[in-house]
Each structure stands twice: as C-alpha cells, then as structure tokens.
Amino acid sequence: AVCATLTNILFSMLPRLIGLAFDEVLKPQPSTQNLLLISAAALGVVLLRGVIDLTNSWSIETLGQRLERDARDELYISLLGKSQTFHNRQRVGDIMARATNDIRQLNPMMNPGVSLTIESMMGIAVPLLFIGLINPVLLVVPLIWLVTYIITVRRYMRQLNPVAGAQRMQFGVMNAGLNETVTGIEVVKAAAQETQENHKFNENASLFRDYFVKEGQVQARYLPTLLLAIALAFAFGQGLWLYSQGVLSIGDLVAFMGLMGVLRFPAFISIFTYQLIQMGLAGAKRIL
C-alpha cells in the first residue's frame, strides 16, 4: 500500500510539472534554467517511480506465491488427517480441483488482483488531491464521476460474484466426473457406456462454458470507462470556461486534463482486477 501510494503520487506529479512547463514556455521571455529544472524534476520522478514500482511488484509477487504455497500445504495436511469415511464420501476429482485449480486462484487474486485494486484506489485519491490543489472548483466533475464509479462497481461485483462461484463449482463437478470415468474405465467399457459417459462430460463442459460466457456478458456491461469518457468531456468544458474567466492558466488546464487522464487506469483496470478477486474468493470458499 505504501509503494502504491508513492507510485501514484509521483505519477500524478508529472501532469503538474508539464503544466508548469507550459506556463513557462508561454511567458514573453521563458527561462531556460527553469525549463531545465522542470525537465530534470520530471526525469527524477520517472526514475524514482520505476524503482518504487519494482519494489512493489517484488513484494506483492512474493506475498502471492507464499499464500498459494502455504494454503496448499495446509490443505494437504488437512486432507491427510481426515478419516477414511470422510474420503469415501467425497468425489476424488472435486478434491483434486480444490487442491490444484482453486488454490491456484489465490495467487492471481493477490497479484495482480489485490495489488492493482490498491493501486487503482490510490490512483483515484491522489489525482483528486492534486486537482484540488490546482483549484477546488475543478473537483466538481471528478467527484460526480467518483460517486457513479462506486455505484457501478458495486453493481458489477454483485452480478459477478454468483457467476464466479458457480463457475468454480461447475469446474469441480466436471473434473470429478472425468476422474471417475477415467478411474473406472474398465467398468465403462465392460458395460458399453462410452457414449453415455461422453454425453455426460459434454453436458458438464458445456455448462462450464456457459458460465464463462455469462461472465463475459457481465464484463461487457461494465460502465465506469464510459462514464469516465463523459466526465472527461465535461471536465474539459469546465476547464475551458474557467480559463476564459481568468481563473486558470493554460498550464493549469493542461495539468487538470492530465490528472483526469490518470483516472483512466483505475477505471479500466477494475474490470480485470475485481474478476480475479471474485475468482480467488470463490476458490478460497471451496477450499474452506
């Protein structure tokens, strides 16, 4: 979280530095020294942000790998400690799905799921802070967009959560059926049930595919990126009006629109990160 905050602070400083450069260039006698200082500051910001970003990626990757490893160890130990009666009541294929594929979902849930979610939250808060420092009046459009963003993301997650859970459950059912067929292949061939088993697997696989399609339909109705495009248009109009009133300079307007552009990352990445988190949570629920 600390690295994500610092990264977004540095990233949001760039539009402001560009705006200062615009104001300097538009002066009757621009100062070469000031422009060099602004350029050096921008270069330093980019280099420092790269170092912090590498540290952030290394830490969250380590956390995700260790979470997957420790969860797998604990599950295996738990399974070995269960009674024979317990194992007789379980479908082996479903247990295998939980111990392999569901546990695998924990790693991408943390990296990049949780990592990018934290970064996207900071990617909203920090640009809003910098916009407020330019002129508090400029916060009107971004704050309206933020309210609509929260509402639409909550709606998106409510729709995605049951689909993700059903998808993970259906994967276990499909895997269990396939395992039972392969394990008992002698019985299947002796009873001439190949066609029936093939039909059963196709039904399970088709249902699993249908959940993937339904997940895509939910993602296709993701609205924050559209709402941000509308907000950018209104923000530009507001900025031009304030410039015409003499409230903003050209540099302030450039910095404002640059900071509004920073909001594209959290608006776009949420469609990807929240899906990973929901899949990870669904897998964790099956493991538990």
Coordinates of C-alpha atoms in Angstrom, one line a residue:
A1 CA 0.0 0.0 0.0
V2 CA 2.9 2.4 0.8
C3 CA 4.6 1.7 -2.5
A4 CA 1.3 2.1 -4.4
T5 CA 0.7 5.4 -2.7
L6 CA 4.2 6.7 -3.5
T7 CA 3.9 5.5 -7.1
N8 CA 0.7 7.3 -7.7
I9 CA 1.9 10.5 -6.0
L10 CA 4.9 10.5 -8.4
F11 CA 2.7 9.6 -11.4
S12 CA 0.4 12.5 -10.6
M13 CA 3.3 14.9 -10.3
L14 CA 4.1 14.5 -14.0
P15 CA 1.0 16.3 -15.3
R16 CA 1.6 19.2 -12.9
L17 CA 5.2 19.5 -14.0
I18 CA 4.1 19.5 -17.6
G19 CA 1.6 22.2 -16.8
L20 CA 4.3 24.3 -15.2
A21 CA 6.4 23.8 -18.3
F22 CA 3.6 25.1 -20.5
D23 CA 3.2 28.2 -18.3
E24 CA 7.0 28.8 -18.5
V25 CA 7.1 28.5 -22.3
L26 CA 4.1 30.9 -22.8
K27 CA 5.9 33.6 -20.9
P28 CA 7.2 36.5 -23.0
Q29 CA 10.7 35.6 -22.0
P30 CA 10.8 31.9 -20.9
S31 CA 13.6 30.9 -18.6
T32 CA 15.9 28.2 -20.0
Q33 CA 17.1 27.5 -16.5
N34 CA 13.5 26.9 -15.2
L35 CA 12.7 24.6 -18.1
L36 CA 15.8 22.6 -17.4
L37 CA 14.9 22.3 -13.7
I38 CA 11.3 21.2 -14.6
S39 CA 12.7 18.6 -17.1
A40 CA 15.2 17.3 -14.5
A41 CA 12.4 17.1 -11.9
A42 CA 10.3 15.1 -14.4
L43 CA 13.1 12.7 -15.2
G44 CA 13.8 12.2 -11.5
V45 CA 10.1 11.5 -10.8
V46 CA 10.1 8.9 -13.6
L47 CA 13.2 7.1 -12.4
L48 CA 12.2 7.1 -8.7
R49 CA 8.7 5.8 -9.7
G50 CA 10.3 3.0 -11.6
V51 CA 12.4 1.9 -8.6
I52 CA 9.4 2.0 -6.3
D53 CA 7.2 0.2 -8.8
L54 CA 9.8 -2.6 -9.0
T55 CA 9.8 -2.9 -5.1
N56 CA 6.0 -3.0 -5.1
S57 CA 5.9 -5.7 -7.8
W58 CA 8.5 -7.9 -6.0
S59 CA 6.8 -7.7 -2.6
I60 CA 3.3 -8.5 -3.9
E61 CA 4.6 -11.3 -6.1
T62 CA 6.3 -12.8 -3.0
L63 CA 3.1 -12.5 -1.0
G64 CA 1.0 -14.2 -3.7
Q65 CA 3.4 -17.1 -4.1
R66 CA 3.7 -17.7 -0.4
L67 CA -0.1 -17.5 0.0
E68 CA -0.6 -20.2 -2.6
R69 CA 2.2 -22.4 -1.2
D70 CA 1.0 -22.1 2.5
A71 CA -2.6 -22.7 1.5
R72 CA -1.7 -25.9 -0.5
D73 CA 0.4 -27.2 2.5
E74 CA -2.4 -26.6 5.0
L75 CA -5.0 -28.2 2.7
Y76 CA -2.8 -31.3 2.1
I77 CA -2.1 -31.7 5.8
S78 CA -5.8 -31.4 6.5
L79 CA -6.7 -34.0 3.9
L80 CA -4.2 -36.4 5.2
G81 CA -5.7 -36.1 8.7
K82 CA -9.2 -36.8 7.6
S83 CA -10.8 -40.2 8.2
Q84 CA -11.3 -42.9 5.6
T85 CA -15.1 -42.3 6.0
F86 CA -14.7 -38.7 5.0
H87 CA -12.7 -39.6 1.8
N88 CA -15.2 -42.3 0.9
R89 CA -17.9 -39.6 0.9
Q90 CA -16.0 -37.2 -1.4
R91 CA -15.6 -37.2 -5.2
V92 CA -11.9 -37.5 -5.9
G93 CA -12.0 -35.3 -8.9
D94 CA -13.6 -32.5 -7.0
I95 CA -11.0 -32.8 -4.2
M96 CA -8.3 -32.6 -6.9
A97 CA -9.9 -29.5 -8.4
R98 CA -9.9 -27.8 -5.0
A99 CA -6.3 -28.8 -4.2
T100 CA -5.0 -27.6 -7.5
N101 CA -7.1 -25.2 -9.6
D102 CA -8.9 -23.5 -6.7
I103 CA -5.7 -23.0 -4.7
R104 CA -4.0 -21.7 -7.9
Q105 CA -6.7 -18.9 -7.9
L106 CA -5.3 -17.5 -4.7
N107 CA -2.0 -16.3 -6.3
P108 CA -3.6 -14.2 -9.1
M109 CA -6.1 -12.9 -6.6
M110 CA -3.2 -11.3 -4.7
N111 CA -1.0 -10.5 -7.7
P112 CA -2.3 -8.7 -9.7
G113 CA -5.8 -8.7 -8.3
V114 CA -5.4 -7.1 -4.8
S115 CA -2.2 -5.3 -5.9
L116 CA -3.8 -3.5 -8.8
T117 CA -7.0 -2.8 -6.8
I118 CA -5.0 -1.0 -4.1
E119 CA -3.1 0.8 -6.8
S120 CA -6.3 1.8 -8.5
M121 CA -7.7 3.2 -5.3
M122 CA -4.6 5.3 -4.8
G123 CA -4.9 6.2 -8.5
I124 CA -8.2 7.9 -7.8
A125 CA -7.4 9.5 -4.4
V126 CA -4.0 11.0 -5.3
P127 CA -5.1 12.7 -8.6
L128 CA -8.2 14.1 -6.9
L129 CA -5.9 15.6 -4.3
F130 CA -3.6 17.2 -6.9
I131 CA -6.7 18.6 -8.8
G132 CA -7.9 20.1 -5.6
L133 CA -4.5 21.8 -5.1
I134 CA -4.9 23.4 -8.5
N135 CA -8.3 24.8 -7.8
P136 CA -11.0 23.2 -5.6
V137 CA -13.7 24.2 -8.1
L138 CA -12.2 21.6 -10.5
L139 CA -13.2 18.8 -8.2
V140 CA -16.9 19.0 -9.1
V141 CA -16.8 16.8 -12.2
P142 CA -14.3 14.2 -10.8
L143 CA -16.3 13.8 -7.6
I144 CA -19.5 13.3 -9.5
W145 CA -17.7 10.6 -11.6
L146 CA -16.3 9.0 -8.4
V147 CA -19.9 8.6 -7.0
T148 CA -21.1 7.0 -10.2
Y149 CA -17.9 4.8 -10.3
I150 CA -18.6 3.4 -6.8
I151 CA -22.2 2.7 -7.6
T152 CA -21.5 1.0 -10.9
V153 CA -18.6 -1.1 -9.5
R154 CA -20.7 -2.3 -6.6
R155 CA -23.4 -3.3 -9.1
Y156 CA -20.7 -5.0 -11.2
M157 CA -19.4 -7.1 -8.3
R158 CA -22.9 -8.1 -7.1
Q159 CA -23.5 -9.5 -10.6
L160 CA -20.1 -11.1 -11.0
N161 CA -19.9 -12.8 -7.5
P162 CA -22.5 -15.6 -8.1
V163 CA -21.2 -16.3 -11.6
A164 CA -17.7 -16.7 -10.3
G165 CA -18.8 -19.1 -7.5
A166 CA -21.0 -21.2 -9.9
Q167 CA -18.1 -21.4 -12.4
R168 CA -15.7 -22.7 -9.7
M169 CA -18.3 -25.3 -8.5
Q170 CA -19.0 -26.5 -12.0
F171 CA -15.3 -26.9 -12.7
G172 CA -15.2 -29.3 -9.7
V173 CA -18.2 -31.2 -10.9
M174 CA -16.7 -31.5 -14.4
N175 CA -13.3 -32.6 -13.0
A176 CA -14.9 -35.1 -10.7
G177 CA -17.0 -36.7 -13.4
L178 CA -13.9 -37.0 -15.7
N179 CA -11.8 -38.5 -12.9
E180 CA -14.5 -41.1 -12.1
T181 CA -14.8 -42.1 -15.8
V182 CA -11.1 -42.5 -16.3
T183 CA -10.6 -44.3 -13.0
G184 CA -13.4 -46.8 -13.7
I185 CA -12.7 -47.1 -17.4
E186 CA -12.8 -50.9 -17.2
V187 CA -16.3 -50.8 -15.9
V188 CA -17.3 -48.2 -18.5
K189 CA -16.0 -50.4 -21.4
A190 CA -17.4 -53.6 -19.9
A191 CA -20.9 -52.1 -19.7
A192 CA -20.5 -50.3 -23.1
Q193 CA -21.2 -46.9 -21.6
E194 CA -18.7 -44.9 -23.6
T195 CA -21.4 -42.9 -25.4
Q196 CA -23.3 -42.1 -22.1
E197 CA -20.1 -41.0 -20.3
N198 CA -19.1 -38.9 -23.3
H199 CA -22.6 -37.2 -23.3
K200 CA -22.3 -36.6 -19.5
F201 CA -18.9 -34.9 -19.9
N202 CA -20.1 -32.8 -22.8
E203 CA -23.0 -31.6 -20.6
N204 CA -20.7 -30.7 -17.7
A205 CA -18.2 -29.0 -20.1
S206 CA -21.0 -27.1 -21.8
L207 CA -22.3 -25.8 -18.5
F208 CA -18.8 -24.7 -17.5
R209 CA -18.5 -22.9 -20.9
D210 CA -21.9 -21.2 -20.3
Y211 CA -20.6 -19.7 -17.0
F212 CA -17.6 -18.3 -18.9
V213 CA -20.0 -16.7 -21.5
K214 CA -22.2 -15.3 -18.7
E215 CA -19.1 -13.9 -17.0
G216 CA -18.2 -12.2 -20.3
Q217 CA -21.7 -10.7 -20.6
V218 CA -21.4 -9.2 -17.1
Q219 CA -18.0 -7.7 -18.0
A220 CA -19.4 -6.4 -21.3
R221 CA -21.8 -4.3 -19.2
Y222 CA -19.0 -2.6 -17.2
L223 CA -19.8 1.1 -17.2
P224 CA -17.0 3.1 -15.5
T225 CA -14.9 3.6 -18.6
L226 CA -17.9 5.0 -20.5
L227 CA -18.7 7.3 -17.6
L228 CA -15.1 8.5 -17.4
A229 CA -15.2 9.4 -21.1
I230 CA -18.3 11.5 -20.4
A231 CA -16.6 13.0 -17.4
L232 CA -13.5 13.9 -19.5
A233 CA -15.7 15.9 -21.9
F234 CA -17.4 17.8 -19.1
A235 CA -14.1 18.4 -17.3
F236 CA -12.6 19.8 -20.5
G237 CA -15.6 22.1 -20.9
Q238 CA -15.4 23.3 -17.3
G239 CA -11.7 23.9 -17.6
L240 CA -12.1 26.0 -20.8
W241 CA -14.8 28.0 -19.1
L242 CA -12.6 28.7 -16.1
Y243 CA -9.7 29.6 -18.4
S244 CA -12.0 32.1 -20.2
Q245 CA -12.9 33.6 -16.9
G246 CA -9.2 34.0 -16.0
V247 CA -9.4 31.5 -13.1
L248 CA -7.0 29.0 -14.7
S249 CA -3.8 29.4 -16.8
I250 CA -3.0 27.3 -19.8
G251 CA -0.6 25.2 -17.6
D252 CA -3.4 24.7 -15.0
L253 CA -5.7 23.5 -17.7
V254 CA -3.1 21.1 -19.2
A255 CA -2.3 19.7 -15.7
F256 CA -6.0 19.3 -14.9
M257 CA -6.7 17.3 -18.0
G258 CA -3.5 15.3 -17.5
L259 CA -4.7 14.4 -14.0
M260 CA -8.1 13.5 -15.3
G261 CA -6.3 11.2 -17.8
V262 CA -4.7 9.4 -14.9
L263 CA -8.1 8.2 -13.8
R264 CA -8.3 6.1 -16.9
F265 CA -6.1 3.4 -15.3
P266 CA -8.3 2.7 -12.2
A267 CA -11.5 2.9 -14.4
F268 CA -10.2 0.4 -16.9
I269 CA -8.2 -2.0 -14.6
S270 CA -11.2 -2.6 -12.3
I271 CA -12.9 -4.8 -14.9
F272 CA -9.9 -7.2 -14.7
T273 CA -8.9 -7.0 -11.0
Y274 CA -12.3 -7.5 -9.5
Q275 CA -12.8 -10.5 -11.6
L276 CA -9.6 -12.0 -10.3
I277 CA -10.6 -11.2 -6.7
Q278 CA -14.0 -12.8 -7.1
M279 CA -12.5 -15.9 -8.6
G280 CA -10.0 -16.1 -5.8
L281 CA -12.6 -15.7 -3.1
A282 CA -14.8 -18.3 -4.8
G283 CA -11.8 -20.7 -4.8
A284 CA -11.0 -19.9 -1.2
K285 CA -14.6 -20.6 -0.2
R286 CA -14.5 -24.0 -1.8
I287 CA -11.2 -24.8 -0.1
L288 CA -12.6 -23.8 3.3

